[in-house]
Amino acid sequence: MKLKDFDINGVLTSPWALWAISVTLSVIMWVYVTGMEEAENITRKFSCPLEYRGLDSQAILREKLSEVDVELRGSEEDMLRLDYTSVKAYVDARNLIPGKKYTVNINIEQPSRITLVSCFPSQATLDIVRQVTRLMTVETVLPQNIPEGYYIEGVEIIPKDVGIKGAEDDLAKVGSVRVTPSIAELQKGDELLIPVKFEQSEPFDGTVAIEPAQVRFRAQLVRGLPRKRVPVNVRLAGKLDPDYEVRSIVTDPSEVQVEGKADDLKMIEAVDTEVIDVSLMNSDRVIVVPLKRPDNEDVSISSTSSVKVSINLTEAHAEKMIANVPVELHGTDKPQNWTCEPPSVIVTIEGKPSMIAGFDADSAKLTAYVDMNNIFMTPVTLPVVTEMLSSDLFRVIRVEPQSVTVNLNEINED
């Protein structure tokens, strides 16, 4: 084919040629516009705090991730006006159960005209444990270098109890909470604000907090022998009237102060009264009783030499079981036509110990029966009722079994 025979106008005006030209122009325009947009946009990288949303109030996280690296893209104008506090990184911790580990996605919230390029890391591992609070009494650890001839008295801690908060298994490692004032602080004699510390058996896996972290501490550094307050122990001898028993024993005062060397005072747990004879006592009594001197002669009672003892009594009760009490059938004129299963019961009575030992069922006319009135169908289960004389001295407290089954015998009509 000769060149002059080639119809270039026909080629250029063909549908395929027009399609190819339009596609080429579109690609060129897209590359141009995209290049312009990319040239106008800028990126920024920064650290963003990580939030944990929906976490149960009774749960805490171990080794939690505190922040992530975020990269954003936008126009130079939008990026210059970007408030970085409006960018939020968070994980959704709703419905996650303590005691398990989860791997969850990290979500990013940013202004609508800003584009997220990347977030590193993109996932977080959540080790969720249950948080508990335990109430513990604050102990005082006194310094070892107290000057000779001095001792500490009037120790007061406000509040006496503090809460420790953390994971359950971490709190199990806490043995005690304590304050440790120094000699210099005690010598000032002023009220102190001292941090509370805990004694632990093993290192914690997480964080354990004390609330409040500080307590008010008062004490006095006093010259003389150390003193200590200990409870009063009442000593009784003899046997009460058998119909009575001790309900309570109250001493006034309930504690006394003893004085001696520190090592000797450690061995004193209580101060005894002289022996009180309660033989045949049958009413409440108030007695002034001397205190017995401690066995260690180097320890003395410095506050008082006697206490008032109130002995309060209550009536004693004893029980007795009466076996094989026959069950009578009341309300029928022909008891021989009926059977009772079981035919007898065990009745337990209660009364004063001095009376219960001599109880006689026949003399007291103790009876057990069931009411057969208005019984039309058999077999039937009926409750057992008891009666006896001297009900003011004794009372029935238990019947075993509480009910019996009554049935009509078969009657032969010959």
Short mmCIF file of C-alpha atoms in Angstrom, two decimals:
data_model
loop_
_atom_site.label_atom_id
_atom_site.label_comp_id
_atom_site.label_asym_id
_atom_site.label_seq_id
_atom_site.Cartn_x
_atom_site.Cartn_y
_atom_site.Cartn_z
CA MET A 1 0.00 0.00 0.00
CA LYS A 2 1.37 3.37 -0.94
CA LEU A 3 1.66 6.22 1.57
CA LYS A 4 -0.62 8.35 -0.52
CA ASP A 5 -3.27 5.70 -0.21
CA PHE A 6 -3.15 5.91 3.68
CA ASP A 7 -6.15 7.87 4.94
CA ILE A 8 -4.85 9.51 8.13
CA ASN A 9 -8.04 11.52 8.57
CA GLY A 10 -10.02 8.34 8.61
CA VAL A 11 -7.78 6.82 11.23
CA LEU A 12 -7.95 9.86 13.48
CA THR A 13 -11.70 10.06 13.23
CA SER A 14 -12.31 6.35 13.87
CA PRO A 15 -14.04 5.41 17.19
CA TRP A 16 -11.06 3.45 18.45
CA ALA A 17 -8.67 6.30 17.81
CA LEU A 18 -10.93 8.76 19.60
CA TRP A 19 -11.24 6.39 22.60
CA ALA A 20 -7.47 5.96 22.82
CA ILE A 21 -6.90 9.71 22.66
CA SER A 22 -9.49 10.39 25.43
CA VAL A 23 -8.02 7.74 27.73
CA THR A 24 -4.51 9.11 27.22
CA LEU A 25 -5.62 12.63 28.00
CA SER A 26 -7.46 11.43 31.15
CA VAL A 27 -4.40 9.64 32.44
CA ILE A 28 -2.24 12.70 31.82
CA MET A 29 -4.72 14.95 33.64
CA TRP A 30 -5.01 12.48 36.60
CA VAL A 31 -1.23 12.30 36.95
CA TYR A 32 -1.01 16.06 36.81
CA VAL A 33 -3.78 16.69 39.36
CA THR A 34 -2.53 13.96 41.73
CA GLY A 35 0.95 15.35 41.56
CA MET A 36 -0.37 18.80 42.38
CA GLU A 37 -2.37 17.45 45.36
CA GLU A 38 0.59 15.47 46.65
CA ALA A 39 2.75 18.53 46.32
CA GLU A 40 0.25 20.58 48.39
CA ASN A 41 -0.27 17.94 51.22
CA ILE A 42 2.15 17.49 54.14
CA THR A 43 2.50 14.82 56.84
CA ARG A 44 3.18 15.00 60.55
CA LYS A 45 4.31 12.28 63.00
CA PHE A 46 3.72 12.59 66.74
CA SER A 47 3.01 10.53 69.88
CA CYS A 48 -0.60 10.25 70.99
CA PRO A 49 -1.84 9.05 74.45
CA LEU A 50 -3.73 5.75 74.26
CA GLU A 51 -7.17 5.62 75.91
CA TYR A 52 -8.91 2.48 77.17
CA ARG A 53 -12.63 2.99 76.73
CA GLY A 54 -15.31 0.89 78.36
CA LEU A 55 -12.95 -0.84 80.84
CA ASP A 56 -14.80 -2.26 83.84
CA SER A 57 -14.42 -0.01 86.91
CA GLN A 58 -13.31 -3.06 88.97
CA ALA A 59 -10.59 -4.02 86.47
CA ILE A 60 -7.05 -2.78 85.84
CA LEU A 61 -4.47 -3.40 83.11
CA ARG A 62 -1.00 -4.83 83.59
CA GLU A 63 1.89 -3.48 81.50
CA LYS A 64 -0.49 -1.33 79.49
CA LEU A 65 0.64 0.64 76.45
CA SER A 66 0.51 4.35 77.26
CA GLU A 67 0.97 5.95 73.83
CA VAL A 68 1.24 5.20 70.11
CA ASP A 69 3.01 6.87 67.14
CA VAL A 70 0.54 8.44 64.70
CA GLU A 71 1.22 9.83 61.19
CA LEU A 72 -1.38 12.17 59.63
CA ARG A 73 -1.60 13.83 56.21
CA GLY A 74 -3.44 16.96 55.14
CA SER A 75 -3.09 20.28 53.43
CA GLU A 76 -0.48 22.65 54.76
CA GLU A 77 -3.23 25.00 55.95
CA ASP A 78 -5.17 22.22 57.75
CA MET A 79 -2.05 20.78 59.33
CA LEU A 80 -0.93 24.18 60.61
CA ARG A 81 -4.31 24.67 62.28
CA LEU A 82 -4.47 21.09 63.65
CA ASP A 83 -5.13 20.85 67.40
CA TYR A 84 -3.23 17.73 68.36
CA THR A 85 -5.46 17.20 71.42
CA SER A 86 -8.35 16.55 68.99
CA VAL A 87 -6.58 13.41 67.77
CA LYS A 88 -7.59 10.43 69.92
CA ALA A 89 -6.07 6.96 70.02
CA TYR A 90 -8.18 4.36 71.84
CA VAL A 91 -9.08 0.73 72.21
CA ASP A 92 -12.57 -0.58 72.91
CA ALA A 93 -12.43 -2.59 76.16
CA ARG A 94 -16.18 -3.12 76.56
CA ASN A 95 -17.31 -6.63 77.55
CA LEU A 96 -13.73 -7.79 78.17
CA ILE A 97 -13.55 -10.14 81.16
CA PRO A 98 -10.84 -9.80 83.89
CA GLY A 99 -8.50 -12.76 84.13
CA LYS A 100 -7.87 -13.04 80.38
CA LYS A 101 -5.54 -11.54 77.76
CA TYR A 102 -6.86 -9.92 74.59
CA THR A 103 -5.29 -8.55 71.41
CA VAL A 104 -7.37 -5.62 70.13
CA ASN A 105 -7.10 -3.05 67.35
CA ILE A 106 -6.08 0.54 68.11
CA ASN A 107 -8.53 3.09 66.69
CA ILE A 108 -7.72 6.68 65.73
CA GLU A 109 -10.08 9.65 65.73
CA GLN A 110 -8.95 12.72 63.72
CA PRO A 111 -10.58 15.79 62.10
CA SER A 112 -12.51 15.04 58.91
CA ARG A 113 -10.10 16.93 56.57
CA ILE A 114 -7.09 15.05 57.94
CA THR A 115 -6.12 11.58 56.70
CA LEU A 116 -4.57 8.82 58.82
CA VAL A 117 -1.39 7.50 57.22
CA SER A 118 -0.25 5.06 59.89
CA CYS A 119 -0.49 4.08 63.55
CA PHE A 120 2.28 2.15 65.28
CA PRO A 121 1.65 -0.22 66.87
CA SER A 122 -1.71 -0.97 65.28
CA GLN A 123 -2.75 -3.43 68.01
CA ALA A 124 -2.45 -3.63 71.80
CA THR A 125 -2.36 -6.61 74.19
CA LEU A 126 -4.66 -6.17 77.18
CA ASP A 127 -3.86 -8.20 80.31
CA ILE A 128 -6.96 -7.49 82.43
CA VAL A 129 -7.04 -8.35 86.14
CA ARG A 130 -9.67 -7.69 88.80
CA GLN A 131 -8.95 -4.77 91.11
CA VAL A 132 -9.91 -5.05 94.79
CA THR A 133 -9.49 -2.90 97.89
CA ARG A 134 -8.39 -4.38 101.20
CA LEU A 135 -8.60 -2.55 104.54
CA MET A 136 -5.55 -2.96 106.78
CA THR A 137 -4.58 -1.54 110.19
CA VAL A 138 -1.47 0.65 110.20
CA GLU A 139 1.30 -0.67 112.45
CA THR A 140 4.02 1.43 114.07
CA VAL A 141 7.65 0.34 113.74
CA LEU A 142 9.63 2.27 116.36
CA PRO A 143 13.29 3.08 115.81
CA GLN A 144 15.89 0.84 117.43
CA ASN A 145 18.11 3.70 118.60
CA ILE A 146 15.79 5.10 121.31
CA PRO A 147 18.04 6.79 123.94
CA GLU A 148 18.62 4.93 127.20
CA GLY A 149 16.03 5.82 129.82
CA TYR A 150 13.39 6.92 127.27
CA TYR A 151 10.33 5.20 125.88
CA ILE A 152 7.50 5.99 123.49
CA GLU A 153 3.95 6.48 124.78
CA GLY A 154 0.66 7.91 123.56
CA VAL A 155 1.01 6.52 120.03
CA GLU A 156 -1.95 7.65 117.91
CA ILE A 157 -2.46 7.11 114.19
CA ILE A 158 -5.20 8.86 112.22
CA PRO A 159 -6.71 7.08 110.36
CA LYS A 160 -5.94 3.73 111.98
CA ASP A 161 -6.92 1.78 108.85
CA VAL A 162 -5.95 2.43 105.24
CA GLY A 163 -7.03 0.81 102.00
CA ILE A 164 -4.62 -0.94 99.67
CA LYS A 165 -5.80 -1.21 96.08
CA GLY A 166 -4.52 -3.47 93.33
CA ALA A 167 -4.87 -6.86 91.68
CA GLU A 168 -6.09 -9.70 93.90
CA ASP A 169 -2.91 -11.77 93.56
CA ASP A 170 -0.74 -8.71 94.28
CA LEU A 171 -2.63 -7.86 97.47
CA ALA A 172 -2.07 -11.43 98.69
CA LYS A 173 1.66 -10.57 98.82
CA VAL A 174 1.10 -7.68 101.28
CA GLY A 175 1.88 -8.75 104.84
CA SER A 176 1.38 -5.46 106.69
CA VAL A 177 1.24 -1.69 106.31
CA ARG A 178 3.34 0.45 108.63
CA VAL A 179 4.80 3.82 109.49
CA THR A 180 8.42 4.22 110.62
CA PRO A 181 9.00 7.51 112.48
CA SER A 182 12.60 8.47 113.17
CA ILE A 183 14.07 9.55 116.53
CA ALA A 184 14.48 13.09 115.21
CA GLU A 185 10.78 13.26 114.32
CA LEU A 186 9.71 11.82 117.69
CA GLN A 187 11.87 14.28 119.62
CA LYS A 188 9.99 17.21 118.08
CA GLY A 189 6.81 16.04 119.83
CA ASP A 190 4.65 17.52 117.08
CA GLU A 191 1.97 15.85 114.98
CA LEU A 192 3.65 14.25 111.99
CA LEU A 193 2.42 13.47 108.50
CA ILE A 194 4.15 10.17 107.69
CA PRO A 195 3.96 8.09 104.49
CA VAL A 196 2.53 4.59 104.84
CA LYS A 197 4.59 1.72 103.45
CA PHE A 198 3.77 -1.93 103.00
CA GLU A 199 5.75 -5.06 103.68
CA GLN A 200 5.55 -7.51 100.78
CA SER A 201 6.57 -11.16 100.49
CA GLU A 202 7.26 -11.03 96.73
CA PRO A 203 7.58 -8.35 94.02
CA PHE A 204 4.27 -7.12 92.58
CA ASP A 205 3.30 -7.86 89.00
CA GLY A 206 1.33 -4.62 88.80
CA THR A 207 0.80 -1.48 90.84
CA VAL A 208 -0.43 -1.47 94.43
CA ALA A 209 -1.62 1.85 95.85
CA ILE A 210 -2.27 2.92 99.46
CA GLU A 211 -5.17 5.26 100.21
CA PRO A 212 -4.50 7.53 101.99
CA ALA A 213 -0.78 7.45 101.23
CA GLN A 214 0.01 9.41 104.43
CA VAL A 215 -1.38 9.34 107.98
CA ARG A 216 -1.20 11.70 110.93
CA PHE A 217 1.03 10.36 113.69
CA ARG A 218 1.29 11.49 117.31
CA ALA A 219 3.58 10.10 120.01
CA GLN A 220 5.68 11.28 122.93
CA LEU A 221 9.27 10.44 123.77
CA VAL A 222 9.17 10.19 127.57
CA ARG A 223 11.91 9.68 130.14
CA GLY A 224 11.38 6.71 132.46
CA LEU A 225 10.39 3.08 132.16
CA PRO A 226 8.25 2.02 129.21
CA ARG A 227 4.54 1.51 129.81
CA LYS A 228 1.96 -0.68 128.16
CA ARG A 229 -1.82 -1.09 128.39
CA VAL A 230 -3.06 -4.68 128.70
CA PRO A 231 -6.53 -6.21 129.27
CA VAL A 232 -7.76 -7.45 132.66
CA ASN A 233 -8.36 -11.21 132.90
CA VAL A 234 -11.02 -12.25 135.47
CA ARG A 235 -10.35 -15.55 137.26
CA LEU A 236 -13.35 -17.53 138.57
CA ALA A 237 -13.43 -20.55 140.87
CA GLY A 238 -16.22 -22.84 142.09
CA LYS A 239 -19.45 -23.97 140.46
CA LEU A 240 -22.48 -21.78 139.88
CA ASP A 241 -25.98 -22.82 140.87
CA PRO A 242 -26.72 -25.55 138.25
CA ASP A 243 -29.75 -23.62 136.97
CA TYR A 244 -27.63 -20.61 135.97
CA GLU A 245 -24.70 -19.84 133.69
CA VAL A 246 -22.49 -16.81 133.12
CA ARG A 247 -23.85 -14.52 130.40
CA SER A 248 -21.13 -11.85 130.56
CA ILE A 249 -18.26 -10.54 132.67
CA VAL A 250 -17.45 -6.83 132.50
CA THR A 251 -14.49 -5.14 134.18
CA ASP A 252 -14.11 -1.45 134.93
CA PRO A 253 -11.56 -0.49 133.80
CA SER A 254 -11.16 -3.13 131.08
CA GLU A 255 -7.43 -2.34 130.68
CA VAL A 256 -4.65 -1.38 133.08
CA GLN A 257 -1.22 0.09 132.57
CA VAL A 258 1.91 -1.86 133.40
CA GLU A 259 5.44 -0.50 133.66
CA GLY A 260 8.82 -2.15 133.19
CA LYS A 261 11.66 -2.77 130.78
CA ALA A 262 10.69 -3.10 127.14
CA ASP A 263 11.77 -6.75 126.90
CA ASP A 264 9.79 -7.62 130.05
CA LEU A 265 6.67 -5.84 128.82
CA LYS A 266 6.66 -7.92 125.65
CA MET A 267 5.93 -10.97 127.80
CA ILE A 268 2.89 -9.40 129.51
CA GLU A 269 -0.33 -10.12 127.60
CA ALA A 270 -2.86 -9.47 130.43
CA VAL A 271 -3.16 -8.78 134.18
CA ASP A 272 -5.13 -11.29 136.27
CA THR A 273 -7.56 -10.50 139.07
CA GLU A 274 -7.48 -12.40 142.35
CA VAL A 275 -9.74 -15.48 142.23
CA ILE A 276 -13.50 -14.84 142.59
CA ASP A 277 -15.51 -17.67 144.19
CA VAL A 278 -18.85 -18.08 142.36
CA SER A 279 -20.01 -21.18 144.23
CA LEU A 280 -23.81 -21.46 144.19
CA MET A 281 -24.16 -17.94 142.79
CA ASN A 282 -27.68 -17.47 141.37
CA SER A 283 -27.96 -13.73 140.73
CA ASP A 284 -25.98 -10.90 139.11
CA ARG A 285 -23.20 -9.51 141.24
CA VAL A 286 -20.81 -6.53 141.23
CA ILE A 287 -17.54 -7.03 143.14
CA VAL A 288 -14.41 -4.92 143.66
CA VAL A 289 -11.48 -7.31 143.17
CA PRO A 290 -7.74 -6.69 143.74
CA LEU A 291 -5.38 -7.22 140.83
CA LYS A 292 -2.74 -9.93 141.05
CA ARG A 293 0.82 -8.66 140.68
CA PRO A 294 2.55 -9.90 137.53
CA ASP A 295 4.86 -12.90 138.00
CA ASN A 296 7.79 -10.86 136.70
CA GLU A 297 8.87 -8.74 139.66
CA ASP A 298 10.41 -6.12 137.35
CA VAL A 299 6.96 -5.30 135.97
CA SER A 300 4.49 -3.30 138.07
CA ILE A 301 0.90 -2.11 137.65
CA SER A 302 1.08 1.67 137.51
CA SER A 303 -2.56 2.69 136.99
CA THR A 304 -4.70 0.97 139.68
CA SER A 305 -4.61 -1.83 142.23
CA SER A 306 -8.18 -3.15 141.86
CA VAL A 307 -11.06 -3.28 139.37
CA LYS A 308 -14.84 -3.49 139.54
CA VAL A 309 -16.15 -6.78 138.12
CA SER A 310 -19.77 -7.19 137.03
CA ILE A 311 -20.84 -10.84 136.68
CA ASN A 312 -24.14 -11.22 134.81
CA LEU A 313 -26.01 -14.54 134.87
CA THR A 314 -28.73 -16.11 132.74
CA GLU A 315 -30.93 -19.14 133.30
CA ALA A 316 -29.43 -22.40 132.11
CA HIS A 317 -31.42 -24.93 130.11
CA ALA A 318 -31.05 -28.67 129.69
CA GLU A 319 -32.69 -31.12 127.31
CA LYS A 320 -33.99 -34.67 127.72
CA MET A 321 -35.19 -37.11 125.05
CA ILE A 322 -38.23 -39.31 125.82
CA ALA A 323 -38.31 -42.27 123.42
CA ASN A 324 -41.25 -44.49 122.42
CA VAL A 325 -44.04 -42.09 123.28
CA PRO A 326 -47.14 -43.80 121.78
CA VAL A 327 -49.23 -41.78 119.33
CA GLU A 328 -52.90 -41.75 120.35
CA LEU A 329 -55.78 -41.34 117.87
CA HIS A 330 -58.21 -38.65 119.06
CA GLY A 331 -61.51 -37.90 117.38
CA THR A 332 -62.55 -41.45 116.53
CA ASP A 333 -64.73 -43.80 118.59
CA LYS A 334 -63.08 -46.91 117.10
CA PRO A 335 -59.32 -46.37 117.25
CA GLN A 336 -58.86 -50.15 116.82
CA ASN A 337 -59.98 -49.78 113.18
CA TRP A 338 -57.01 -47.56 112.41
CA THR A 339 -53.25 -48.03 112.15
CA CYS A 340 -50.63 -45.39 112.79
CA GLU A 341 -47.16 -45.45 111.21
CA PRO A 342 -44.91 -45.02 113.06
CA PRO A 343 -46.86 -45.95 116.20
CA SER A 344 -44.61 -43.89 118.52
CA VAL A 345 -42.41 -40.78 118.43
CA ILE A 346 -39.42 -39.30 120.24
CA VAL A 347 -40.22 -36.17 122.26
CA THR A 348 -37.46 -33.81 123.42
CA ILE A 349 -38.24 -31.54 126.36
CA GLU A 350 -36.37 -28.59 127.87
CA GLY A 351 -36.23 -27.29 131.44
CA LYS A 352 -33.95 -26.23 134.27
CA PRO A 353 -30.99 -28.61 134.77
CA SER A 354 -32.03 -29.28 138.41
CA MET A 355 -35.53 -30.32 137.27
CA ILE A 356 -34.87 -32.07 134.00
CA ALA A 357 -32.89 -34.94 135.51
CA GLY A 358 -35.92 -36.04 137.56
CA PHE A 359 -38.51 -35.66 134.79
CA ASP A 360 -40.93 -38.61 134.58
CA ALA A 361 -43.15 -38.86 131.49
CA ASP A 362 -45.94 -40.73 133.33
CA SER A 363 -46.08 -38.30 136.23
CA ALA A 364 -46.08 -35.35 133.82
CA LYS A 365 -48.79 -37.12 131.76
CA LEU A 366 -46.83 -36.57 128.54
CA THR A 367 -49.00 -37.62 125.60
CA ALA A 368 -48.67 -37.46 121.83
CA TYR A 369 -51.72 -37.66 119.54
CA VAL A 370 -53.19 -36.85 116.13
CA ASP A 371 -56.64 -35.30 115.55
CA MET A 372 -58.84 -37.69 113.50
CA ASN A 373 -61.85 -35.37 113.23
CA ASN A 374 -63.13 -34.83 109.67
CA ILE A 375 -60.88 -37.52 108.18
CA PHE A 376 -62.70 -39.09 105.19
CA MET A 377 -59.89 -40.34 102.95
CA THR A 378 -57.01 -42.63 103.77
CA PRO A 379 -54.12 -42.90 104.03
CA VAL A 380 -53.57 -39.43 105.49
CA THR A 381 -50.53 -37.74 107.05
CA LEU A 382 -51.30 -35.82 110.23
CA PRO A 383 -49.17 -33.61 112.50
CA VAL A 384 -48.33 -34.92 115.98
CA VAL A 385 -49.55 -32.79 118.89
CA THR A 386 -48.15 -33.08 122.45
CA GLU A 387 -49.59 -32.26 125.86
CA MET A 388 -48.29 -32.56 129.42
CA LEU A 389 -48.73 -31.22 132.92
CA SER A 390 -46.24 -28.74 134.47
CA SER A 391 -45.86 -26.91 131.18
CA ASP A 392 -44.57 -23.94 133.18
CA LEU A 393 -41.53 -26.01 134.21
CA PHE A 394 -40.94 -27.95 131.01
CA ARG A 395 -41.62 -27.39 127.36
CA VAL A 396 -41.52 -29.60 124.29
CA ILE A 397 -38.92 -28.33 121.84
CA ARG A 398 -38.86 -31.16 119.31
CA VAL A 399 -40.96 -34.13 118.10
CA GLU A 400 -39.45 -36.72 115.77
CA PRO A 401 -41.06 -37.41 113.39
CA GLN A 402 -43.28 -34.34 113.30
CA SER A 403 -46.10 -36.20 111.49
CA VAL A 404 -47.39 -39.78 111.13
CA THR A 405 -49.46 -41.64 108.53
CA VAL A 406 -52.89 -42.96 109.56
CA ASN A 407 -54.68 -45.64 107.52
CA LEU A 408 -57.97 -47.55 107.83
CA ASN A 409 -57.64 -51.26 108.55
CA GLU A 410 -59.30 -53.81 106.27
CA ILE A 411 -62.50 -55.05 108.00
CA ASN A 412 -63.75 -58.55 107.22
CA GLU A 413 -67.53 -58.79 107.04
CA ASP A 414 -68.30 -62.50 107.69
#
